[in-house]
């Protein structure tokens, strides 16, 4: 999988609706849409009122029936409820952008991709972390300097970063893989060749359905060894780091891919911002009449759940 390159798109304005106005919709989607001349936020579908000054529909069917002019939808609900919404939107001939992870199973996203192709609409399964400033230059450097060893540390305080998000602890909500899949989306974008999961320890609180921490090992080409540790229990400053050893020295992506260090030296990297770039790419995909659905990060999560040893952990209480 390549890091997406996003040409500017200059086609006609696209009326768009957001479905699920929660943290990520408010923090990132609303400002990115407002700043993008290609898109106009025409409506929301929200159980809790939506966004101030924007027409809101209580359910998706009402919007699809009442607003045939809305050509595109951005689905920002938890993954457990996204499939039916995406399916209905695609069947109604609308272009669809999916927040990450694109679904709660691999097969449902494959089904959506096939449906979008049959309906002639664009399906964009986003991986926002791939649009962080350091990711494309890291991929380019590693193409010339093969990685020998990778260590991923993704730890954050779940109480600070996911307050009140009970869906994360329910089956399909991924637990610590909700942020961890961002690391896997970067890993699968920067490695010159695919890697496969070889072991997983999943630490699952006694009162939860999903892991609060995990330790993964993966094997890549040419003897590449990869270790990843995701932890929601960390109470200090968050760490979202990927460290790569090569024969030409170390490469490190920090702050979720926003900062890049090669041989210990900070590299000057710039990008339009993860979510502005996602919307630019969505416009470009619609113009080109194509979809972008890469399941590699979700397959690694699915494999961790297939192969993983469940290790009981202390109950989690918010
Ligand atoms: P959130 O704050 O819990 O918001 C999700 C919204 O979806 C809710 O506010 C609700 O909006 C709607 N919804 C519809 N059905 C729901 C259900 N059964 N349970 C809960 N909410 C339901 O979650 P979020 O942080 O925005 O995350 C949503 C998605 O974005 C996740 O897949 C997550 O991985 C991804 N994401 C989150 C972040 C982040 O920093 N938070 C970053 C990147 C990606 P209405 O009340 O409007 O219906």
CSV table of C-alpha atoms and ligand atoms in Angstrom, one decimal:
chain,number,residue,atom,x,y,z
A,1,UNK,CA,0.0,0.0,0.0
A,2,UNK,CA,1.3,3.4,-0.8
A,3,UNK,CA,0.8,6.6,1.1
A,4,UNK,CA,-1.9,8.5,-0.7
A,5,UNK,CA,-0.7,11.3,-2.9
A,6,UNK,CA,-3.5,13.9,-3.2
A,7,UNK,CA,-3.7,16.2,-6.1
A,8,UNK,CA,-5.8,19.3,-5.7
A,9,UNK,CA,-9.3,18.8,-7.1
A,10,UNK,CA,-11.1,21.6,-8.8
A,11,UNK,CA,-14.5,20.2,-9.8
A,12,UNK,CA,-17.9,21.4,-8.9
A,13,UNK,CA,-19.1,21.9,-5.3
A,14,UNK,CA,-20.3,18.7,-3.6
A,15,UNK,CA,-23.1,18.8,-1.0
A,16,UNK,CA,-22.1,16.6,1.9
A,17,UNK,CA,-23.7,15.3,5.1
A,18,UNK,CA,-22.0,14.1,8.2
A,19,UNK,CA,-23.5,11.1,10.0
A,20,UNK,CA,-22.7,10.9,13.7
A,21,UNK,CA,-21.6,14.2,15.2
A,22,UNK,CA,-19.3,13.1,18.0
A,23,UNK,CA,-15.7,14.0,19.0
A,24,UNK,CA,-14.0,13.5,15.7
A,25,UNK,CA,-16.8,15.1,13.6
A,26,UNK,CA,-16.5,18.2,15.8
A,27,UNK,CA,-12.7,18.3,16.2
A,28,UNK,CA,-11.7,17.6,12.6
A,29,UNK,CA,-14.5,17.0,10.0
A,30,UNK,CA,-16.5,20.2,10.6
A,31,UNK,CA,-13.5,22.6,10.3
A,32,UNK,CA,-11.9,20.6,7.4
A,33,UNK,CA,-15.2,20.8,5.4
A,34,UNK,CA,-15.6,24.5,6.2
A,35,UNK,CA,-12.1,25.1,4.9
A,36,UNK,CA,-12.5,23.1,1.7
A,37,UNK,CA,-14.1,24.9,-1.3
A,38,UNK,CA,-15.1,21.5,-2.9
A,39,UNK,CA,-17.5,20.6,-0.1
A,40,UNK,CA,-20.5,22.2,1.5
A,41,UNK,CA,-21.9,20.8,4.7
A,42,UNK,CA,-25.6,20.6,3.7
A,43,UNK,CA,-27.0,18.5,6.6
A,44,UNK,CA,-26.2,16.1,9.5
A,45,UNK,CA,-27.7,12.9,10.7
A,46,UNK,CA,-27.5,13.0,14.5
A,47,UNK,CA,-29.4,11.6,17.4
A,48,UNK,CA,-28.3,14.4,19.6
A,49,UNK,CA,-29.0,17.5,17.5
A,50,UNK,CA,-26.0,17.7,15.1
A,51,UNK,CA,-24.1,21.0,14.4
A,52,UNK,CA,-25.4,24.5,15.1
A,53,UNK,CA,-27.1,26.1,12.2
A,54,UNK,CA,-27.0,22.9,10.0
A,55,UNK,CA,-30.2,21.1,9.0
A,56,UNK,CA,-30.4,17.9,11.0
A,57,UNK,CA,-32.2,14.6,10.3
A,58,UNK,CA,-32.9,12.1,13.1
A,59,UNK,CA,-32.1,9.1,10.9
A,60,UNK,CA,-30.3,8.4,7.7
A,61,UNK,CA,-33.4,7.1,5.8
A,62,UNK,CA,-35.0,10.5,6.3
A,63,UNK,CA,-32.0,12.3,4.8
A,64,UNK,CA,-31.7,9.9,1.9
A,65,UNK,CA,-35.4,10.4,1.1
A,66,UNK,CA,-35.5,14.1,1.6
A,67,UNK,CA,-32.2,15.4,0.2
A,68,UNK,CA,-31.5,13.8,-3.2
A,69,UNK,CA,-29.1,16.7,-3.8
A,70,UNK,CA,-26.7,15.5,-1.2
A,71,UNK,CA,-24.1,13.6,-3.2
A,72,UNK,CA,-21.7,12.5,-0.4
A,73,UNK,CA,-21.8,11.3,3.2
A,74,UNK,CA,-19.1,11.2,5.7
A,75,UNK,CA,-19.7,8.4,8.3
A,76,UNK,CA,-18.3,9.3,11.7
A,77,UNK,CA,-20.2,6.9,14.0
A,78,UNK,CA,-18.5,4.1,15.9
A,79,UNK,CA,-17.6,1.1,13.6
A,80,UNK,CA,-20.3,-1.1,15.0
A,81,UNK,CA,-23.1,0.8,13.3
A,82,UNK,CA,-21.4,1.9,10.1
A,83,UNK,CA,-22.1,-1.0,7.8
A,84,UNK,CA,-25.9,-0.6,7.5
A,85,UNK,CA,-25.5,3.2,7.1
A,86,UNK,CA,-22.9,2.8,4.4
A,87,UNK,CA,-24.9,0.2,2.6
A,88,UNK,CA,-28.0,2.4,2.5
A,89,UNK,CA,-26.1,5.4,1.3
A,90,UNK,CA,-24.3,3.5,-1.5
A,91,UNK,CA,-27.6,1.9,-2.6
A,92,UNK,CA,-29.0,5.4,-2.7
A,93,UNK,CA,-26.2,6.4,-5.1
A,94,UNK,CA,-24.2,8.5,-2.7
A,95,UNK,CA,-20.4,8.7,-2.4
A,96,UNK,CA,-19.2,7.5,1.1
A,97,UNK,CA,-16.3,8.4,3.3
A,98,UNK,CA,-15.7,6.0,6.2
A,99,UNK,CA,-13.9,7.0,9.4
A,100,UNK,CA,-11.3,4.5,10.6
A,101,UNK,CA,-11.6,1.6,11.2
A,102,UNK,CA,-13.7,1.2,8.1
A,103,UNK,CA,-15.9,-1.5,9.7
A,104,UNK,CA,-16.2,-4.0,12.5
A,105,UNK,CA,-15.2,-6.9,10.2
A,106,UNK,CA,-13.1,-7.4,7.2
A,107,UNK,CA,-15.9,-9.0,5.1
A,108,UNK,CA,-18.3,-6.2,5.6
A,109,UNK,CA,-15.9,-3.6,4.2
A,110,UNK,CA,-15.2,-5.9,1.3
A,111,UNK,CA,-19.0,-6.1,0.7
A,112,UNK,CA,-19.2,-2.4,0.7
A,113,UNK,CA,-16.4,-2.0,-1.8
A,114,UNK,CA,-18.1,-4.5,-4.1
A,115,UNK,CA,-21.4,-2.6,-3.7
A,116,UNK,CA,-19.8,0.7,-4.4
A,117,UNK,CA,-18.2,-0.6,-7.6
A,118,UNK,CA,-21.6,-2.0,-8.7
A,119,UNK,CA,-23.3,1.2,-8.0
A,120,UNK,CA,-20.7,3.4,-9.6
A,121,UNK,CA,-20.0,5.5,-6.5
A,122,UNK,CA,-16.8,6.3,-4.6
A,123,UNK,CA,-16.1,4.5,-1.3
A,124,UNK,CA,-13.2,6.0,0.6
A,125,UNK,CA,-12.0,4.0,3.6
A,126,UNK,CA,-9.9,6.6,5.4
A,127,UNK,CA,-6.7,6.1,7.4
A,128,UNK,CA,-6.1,9.6,8.7
A,129,UNK,CA,-2.7,8.9,10.2
A,130,UNK,CA,-1.3,8.0,6.8
A,131,UNK,CA,-1.8,11.7,6.0
A,132,UNK,CA,0.5,12.9,8.8
A,133,UNK,CA,3.4,15.0,7.6
A,134,UNK,CA,6.2,12.5,8.2
A,135,UNK,CA,4.7,9.4,6.7
A,136,UNK,CA,5.3,9.9,3.0
A,137,UNK,CA,8.9,11.0,3.5
A,138,UNK,CA,9.5,8.0,5.9
A,139,UNK,CA,8.1,5.7,3.2
A,140,UNK,CA,10.4,7.2,0.6
A,141,UNK,CA,13.5,6.9,2.8
A,142,UNK,CA,12.7,3.3,3.8
A,143,UNK,CA,12.3,2.3,0.2
A,144,UNK,CA,16.0,3.0,-0.2
A,145,UNK,CA,17.1,1.9,3.3
A,146,UNK,CA,15.4,-1.5,4.1
A,147,UNK,CA,14.2,-1.7,7.7
A,148,UNK,CA,15.8,-4.4,9.9
A,149,UNK,CA,13.8,-3.9,13.1
A,150,UNK,CA,10.7,-1.9,14.1
A,151,UNK,CA,9.4,-1.0,17.5
A,152,UNK,CA,6.0,0.7,17.9
A,153,UNK,CA,4.9,2.3,21.1
A,154,UNK,CA,1.3,3.6,21.2
A,155,UNK,CA,0.2,4.5,24.7
A,156,UNK,CA,-2.3,7.0,25.9
A,157,UNK,CA,-4.7,7.6,28.8
A,158,UNK,CA,-8.1,6.3,27.7
A,159,UNK,CA,-9.8,8.4,30.2
A,160,UNK,CA,-8.3,11.5,28.7
A,161,UNK,CA,-8.6,10.6,25.0
A,162,UNK,CA,-11.8,8.6,24.9
A,163,UNK,CA,-14.0,9.9,27.7
A,164,UNK,CA,-17.5,8.3,27.9
A,165,UNK,CA,-16.9,6.2,24.7
A,166,UNK,CA,-18.5,3.0,26.0
A,167,UNK,CA,-18.6,1.6,22.4
A,168,UNK,CA,-14.8,1.2,22.5
A,169,UNK,CA,-15.3,-1.5,25.3
A,170,UNK,CA,-18.0,-3.4,23.4
A,171,UNK,CA,-17.3,-6.1,20.8
A,172,UNK,CA,-16.5,-4.5,17.5
A,173,UNK,CA,-15.2,-1.3,19.2
A,174,UNK,CA,-11.6,-2.6,19.1
A,175,UNK,CA,-10.5,-1.4,22.6
A,176,UNK,CA,-6.9,-0.3,22.5
A,177,UNK,CA,-6.8,-1.2,18.8
A,178,UNK,CA,-9.0,1.9,18.1
A,179,UNK,CA,-5.9,4.1,18.4
A,180,UNK,CA,-3.5,1.2,17.7
A,181,UNK,CA,-4.9,0.7,14.2
A,182,UNK,CA,-3.5,4.2,13.4
A,183,UNK,CA,0.0,2.8,14.1
A,184,UNK,CA,-0.7,-0.2,11.9
A,185,UNK,CA,-2.0,2.1,9.1
A,186,UNK,CA,1.3,3.9,9.2
A,187,UNK,CA,3.3,0.7,9.4
A,188,UNK,CA,1.6,-0.8,6.4
A,189,UNK,CA,2.1,2.4,4.5
A,190,UNK,CA,5.9,2.8,5.1
A,191,UNK,CA,7.2,-0.8,4.9
A,192,UNK,CA,8.6,-1.6,1.5
A,193,UNK,CA,6.9,-5.1,1.7
A,194,UNK,CA,4.0,-6.5,3.7
A,195,UNK,CA,4.4,-7.9,7.2
A,196,UNK,CA,2.4,-10.7,8.9
A,197,UNK,CA,1.4,-11.0,12.5
A,198,UNK,CA,3.2,-13.8,14.4
A,199,UNK,CA,1.9,-13.4,18.0
A,200,UNK,CA,-0.4,-11.3,20.1
A,201,UNK,CA,-1.0,-11.0,23.8
A,202,UNK,CA,-4.4,-9.3,24.4
A,203,UNK,CA,-4.9,-7.9,27.9
A,204,UNK,CA,-8.7,-7.8,28.4
A,205,UNK,CA,-10.3,-6.2,31.6
A,206,UNK,CA,-12.6,-8.7,33.3
A,207,UNK,CA,-15.6,-6.3,32.7
A,208,UNK,CA,-14.9,-5.4,29.1
A,209,UNK,CA,-15.2,-7.2,25.7
A,210,UNK,CA,-12.1,-5.6,24.1
A,211,UNK,CA,-8.4,-5.3,25.1
A,212,UNK,CA,-7.0,-2.4,27.2
A,213,UNK,CA,-3.4,-3.2,26.1
A,214,UNK,CA,-1.7,-5.6,23.7
A,215,UNK,CA,1.8,-6.8,22.7
A,216,UNK,CA,2.2,-7.8,19.1
A,217,UNK,CA,5.0,-9.3,17.1
A,218,UNK,CA,5.2,-9.3,13.3
A,219,UNK,CA,7.6,-10.6,10.7
A,220,UNK,CA,8.5,-8.8,7.5
A,221,UNK,CA,10.6,-9.5,4.5
A,222,UNK,CA,14.3,-10.1,4.8
A,223,UNK,CA,14.2,-11.1,8.4
A,224,UNK,CA,12.5,-7.9,9.5
A,225,UNK,CA,11.3,-8.1,13.2
A,226,UNK,CA,8.5,-5.9,14.4
A,227,UNK,CA,7.3,-5.4,17.9
A,228,UNK,CA,4.3,-3.3,18.9
A,229,UNK,CA,2.9,-2.3,22.3
A,230,UNK,CA,-0.4,-0.5,22.6
A,231,UNK,CA,-1.6,0.6,26.1
A,232,UNK,CA,-4.6,2.5,27.2
A,233,UNK,CA,-3.6,2.5,30.8
A,234,UNK,CA,-0.8,5.1,30.5
A,235,UNK,CA,-1.3,8.1,32.6
A,236,UNK,CA,1.7,10.2,31.5
A,237,UNK,CA,2.1,12.2,28.3
A,238,UNK,CA,0.9,10.1,25.3
A,239,UNK,CA,3.5,8.4,23.1
A,240,UNK,CA,2.6,7.6,19.4
A,241,UNK,CA,6.1,6.5,18.1
A,242,UNK,CA,7.5,4.2,15.5
A,243,UNK,CA,11.2,3.5,15.6
A,244,UNK,CA,13.0,1.8,12.7
A,245,UNK,CA,16.5,0.4,12.6
A,246,UNK,CA,18.2,0.3,9.3
A,247,UNK,CA,21.8,-0.3,8.1
A,248,UNK,CA,22.0,3.5,7.4
A,249,UNK,CA,20.9,4.4,10.9
A,250,UNK,CA,17.6,4.9,12.8
A,251,UNK,CA,14.4,6.5,11.6
A,252,UNK,CA,11.8,7.6,14.0
A,253,UNK,CA,8.2,8.8,13.5
A,254,UNK,CA,6.8,10.6,16.5
A,255,UNK,CA,3.5,12.3,17.5
A,256,UNK,CA,1.5,9.9,15.4
A,257,UNK,CA,3.6,10.5,12.2
A,258,UNK,CA,3.7,14.3,12.5
A,259,UNK,CA,7.5,14.4,13.3
A,260,UNK,CA,10.2,12.6,11.4
A,261,UNK,CA,13.8,12.0,12.6
A,262,UNK,CA,16.5,10.3,10.5
A,263,UNK,CA,19.8,9.5,12.2
A,264,UNK,CA,18.6,11.5,15.2
A,265,UNK,CA,18.1,14.7,13.2
A,266,UNK,CA,14.7,16.3,12.8
A,267,UNK,CA,13.5,16.4,9.2
A,268,UNK,CA,11.6,19.4,7.8
A,269,UNK,CA,8.3,17.9,6.8
A,270,UNK,CA,5.1,19.7,5.9
A,271,UNK,CA,1.6,18.6,4.9
A,272,UNK,CA,-1.8,20.2,4.7
A,273,UNK,CA,-3.1,18.5,7.8
A,274,UNK,CA,-4.5,15.0,8.1
A,275,UNK,CA,-8.2,15.8,7.7
A,276,UNK,CA,-7.9,18.6,5.2
A,277,UNK,CA,-5.9,16.1,3.1
A,278,UNK,CA,-8.6,13.4,3.5
A,279,UNK,CA,-11.2,15.8,2.1
A,280,UNK,CA,-9.0,16.8,-0.8
A,281,UNK,CA,-8.5,13.2,-1.6
A,282,UNK,CA,-12.2,12.4,-1.3
A,283,UNK,CA,-12.9,15.1,-3.9
A,284,UNK,CA,-10.2,13.8,-6.1
A,285,UNK,CA,-11.5,10.2,-5.9
A,286,UNK,CA,-15.0,11.4,-6.7
A,287,UNK,CA,-13.7,13.3,-9.7
A,288,UNK,CA,-11.8,10.2,-10.9
A,289,UNK,CA,-14.8,7.9,-10.3
A,290,UNK,CA,-12.7,5.5,-8.2
A,291,UNK,CA,-12.7,4.1,-4.7
A,292,UNK,CA,-9.9,3.7,-2.1
A,293,UNK,CA,-10.3,0.8,0.2
A,294,UNK,CA,-7.1,-0.7,1.8
A,295,UNK,CA,-7.8,-3.3,4.4
A,296,UNK,CA,-4.2,-4.1,5.4
A,297,UNK,CA,-4.4,-2.4,8.8
A,298,UNK,CA,-7.8,-4.0,9.6
A,299,UNK,CA,-6.5,-7.4,8.6
A,300,UNK,CA,-3.6,-7.2,11.1
A,301,UNK,CA,-6.2,-6.3,13.8
A,302,UNK,CA,-8.4,-9.2,12.8
A,303,UNK,CA,-5.3,-11.5,12.9
A,304,UNK,CA,-4.5,-10.3,16.4
A,305,UNK,CA,-8.0,-11.3,17.5
A,306,UNK,CA,-7.6,-14.7,15.7
A,307,UNK,CA,-4.2,-15.5,17.0
A,308,UNK,CA,-4.1,-13.6,20.3
A,309,UNK,CA,-3.9,-15.1,23.7
A,310,UNK,CA,-6.5,-13.5,26.0
A,311,UNK,CA,-4.9,-12.4,29.3
A,312,UNK,CA,-7.3,-11.3,32.0
A,313,UNK,CA,-6.6,-7.7,33.3
A,314,UNK,CA,-8.0,-5.7,36.2
A,315,UNK,CA,-11.5,-4.3,35.6
A,316,UNK,CA,-11.7,-0.9,33.9
A,317,UNK,CA,-13.9,1.8,35.5
A,318,UNK,CA,-14.1,5.2,33.9
B,1,LIG,P1,-17.8,9.6,19.7
B,1,LIG,O1,-17.3,10.9,20.3
B,1,LIG,O2,-18.4,8.5,20.6
B,1,LIG,O3,-18.9,10.0,18.6
B,1,LIG,C1,-19.6,9.0,17.8
B,1,LIG,C2,-20.9,9.6,17.4
B,1,LIG,O4,-21.6,8.7,16.6
B,1,LIG,C3,-21.8,9.8,18.6
B,1,LIG,O5,-21.6,11.1,19.2
B,1,LIG,C4,-23.2,9.8,17.9
B,1,LIG,O6,-23.5,11.0,17.3
B,1,LIG,C5,-23.0,8.8,16.8
B,1,LIG,N1,-23.5,7.4,17.0
B,1,LIG,C6,-24.4,6.8,16.2
B,1,LIG,N2,-24.7,5.6,16.7
B,1,LIG,C7,-24.0,5.4,17.9
B,1,LIG,C8,-23.9,4.4,18.8
B,1,LIG,N3,-24.5,3.2,18.7
B,1,LIG,N4,-23.0,4.6,19.9
B,1,LIG,C9,-22.4,5.8,20.0
B,1,LIG,N5,-22.5,6.8,19.1
B,1,LIG,C10,-23.3,6.6,18.1
B,1,LIG,O7,-16.7,8.9,18.9
B,1,LIG,P2,-15.5,9.5,18.0
B,1,LIG,O8,-14.3,9.7,18.9
B,1,LIG,O9,-16.0,10.7,17.3
B,1,LIG,O10,-15.1,8.3,17.1
B,1,LIG,C11,-16.0,8.0,16.0
B,1,LIG,C12,-15.1,7.2,15.0
B,1,LIG,O11,-14.1,8.1,14.6
B,1,LIG,C13,-14.5,6.0,15.5
B,1,LIG,O12,-14.4,5.0,14.5
B,1,LIG,C14,-13.0,6.5,15.8
B,1,LIG,O13,-12.1,5.4,15.7
B,1,LIG,C15,-12.8,7.5,14.8
B,1,LIG,N6,-11.8,8.5,15.1
B,1,LIG,C16,-11.8,9.1,16.3
B,1,LIG,C17,-10.8,10.0,16.7
B,1,LIG,C18,-10.8,10.8,18.0
B,1,LIG,O14,-9.8,11.4,18.3
B,1,LIG,N7,-11.8,10.7,18.8
B,1,LIG,C19,-9.8,10.2,15.8
B,1,LIG,C20,-9.8,9.6,14.6
B,1,LIG,C21,-10.8,8.8,14.2
B,1,LIG,P3,-24.9,11.6,17.3
B,1,LIG,O15,-25.3,11.9,18.7
B,1,LIG,O16,-24.7,12.8,16.5
B,1,LIG,O17,-25.8,10.6,16.6
